[in-house]
Amino acid sequence: MESGDCIIMKYRPKILVVGSFVMDLIVSTHRFPEQGETVLGDGFQTAAGGKGANQAIQAARLNAETSMVGRVGNDAFGKELIHSCEKNGVECSHVVIDREKPSSVGNVQLRVDEDGKTQNRIIVVPGANMAITPEDIRFLQTEIDRYDMVLLQLEIPMEINELAAEYACAKGVPVMLNSAPSDRISRQLLSRLTFISPNEYEAADLTGVTIRRNGNEVDLDDVREAVNRLLEMGVENVLITLGSAGAAFGNCKEFFMVPALSGVTPVDPTGAGDSFVGAFSAFVSMGINTKTAVQISNYVGALTVSAMGAQPSLPSLEEVAALIRERGEEDLLSVVEDLLNHGETVSKGGQSS
Ligand code: RIB
């Protein structure tokens, strides 16, 4: 916040996620197989995931009042995926149980090197996520203005994202699109976005700008160029996640980079991008300025990387505060403590502030 600015905080903003549910089937290995090769893995587990549900749960764990719209199959995974959202306070009354398509599954291969470096590869079979119909979200035509922000990703039909953005735009509700996995996006959809958040590879696909990298360093001119191209395409604000190089934010007034947090022991990167986007969206909707929102979201992403599985690793506000306290970042800590204090008031009184 600039000095002199008067910001009215909204401690429990209403966030709507129209998006995917995926059951992640995670295989750990010390080496990815070559083509045609079989390797013996080190472990297997399942964890609830899906970019939409991950972002919804992250926003809810940071105290946003969050709702999710989407589809799951009429199967055990579907029940578990809804349960994972609901137990984290995500409202799911508009989630449809699809009678024909199965719940989506994600084949997550997680490589853990001897030196502790981790990498993943994910194949998502969309199942019910791609069966969402315009009818499923028709209620939003009149109800979307109940929300402070709408979050979209690209694991559901593009037609649904177009429609949700159209409804939101008509009522002046900000839209965040996490443009993952990579896909073509129409000019019309881009022009309706308040925020777009691609990673560096998705940004390259959208803009044609390859962001050159040397280890943990990225070429700043390339990042600026990618940001500018997305702004020229009609998006208002651009947030590019750059993995170990941190994140970049730009709009017509400002451009800044925030480095990744050092000294974090990586366990599993799955869901880190989702936690970052879900957190940033929640913080900005609360009234926190963009730079502080990116800085705190960095902590959220770092905590997600430090634990196994997507949804099980998404941190609470208390966990974020503890890490910021440990790192001695007093300015950020005072912002998070303010949120925590108001969060307590909300949960005791059971009302939104
Ligand atoms: O972004 C991570 C998520 O992408 C995983 O949880 C997986 O389900 C895929 O949707």
CSV table of C-alpha atoms and ligand atoms in Angstrom, one decimal, residues 20 22-24 48-51 54 106 108 122 124 155 270-272 274 310, ligand 1:
chain,number,residue,atom,x,y,z
A,20,SER,CA,-11.8,-28.7,-12.5
A,22,VAL,CA,-9.0,-34.2,-10.5
A,23,MET,CA,-7.9,-37.2,-8.4
A,24,ASP,CA,-4.1,-37.3,-8.6
A,48,ALA,CA,-7.2,-34.7,-4.3
A,49,GLY,CA,-6.2,-32.1,-7.0
A,50,GLY,CA,-7.3,-30.3,-10.1
A,51,LYS,CA,-6.3,-26.8,-10.8
A,54,ASN,CA,-6.7,-26.5,-5.7
A,106,GLY,CA,-4.3,-37.1,-13.1
A,108,VAL,CA,1.4,-37.5,-11.7
A,122,ILE,CA,1.2,-34.7,-15.2
A,124,VAL,CA,-4.9,-35.3,-16.8
A,155,GLU,CA,-9.1,-27.8,-17.6
A,270,THR,CA,2.4,-30.3,-7.6
A,271,GLY,CA,-0.1,-27.6,-7.0
A,272,ALA,CA,2.4,-24.8,-6.3
A,274,ASP,CA,-2.4,-23.2,-8.1
A,310,ALA,CA,-1.6,-30.9,-4.2
B,1,RIB,O1,-1.7,-27.8,-11.0
B,1,RIB,C1,-1.6,-29.1,-10.5
B,1,RIB,C2,-2.8,-29.8,-10.8
B,1,RIB,O2,-2.8,-30.0,-12.2
B,1,RIB,C3,-2.8,-31.2,-10.2
B,1,RIB,O3,-3.4,-31.3,-9.0
B,1,RIB,C4,-3.4,-32.1,-11.3
B,1,RIB,O4,-4.6,-32.6,-10.9
B,1,RIB,C5,-3.6,-31.1,-12.5
B,1,RIB,O5,-4.9,-30.7,-12.6
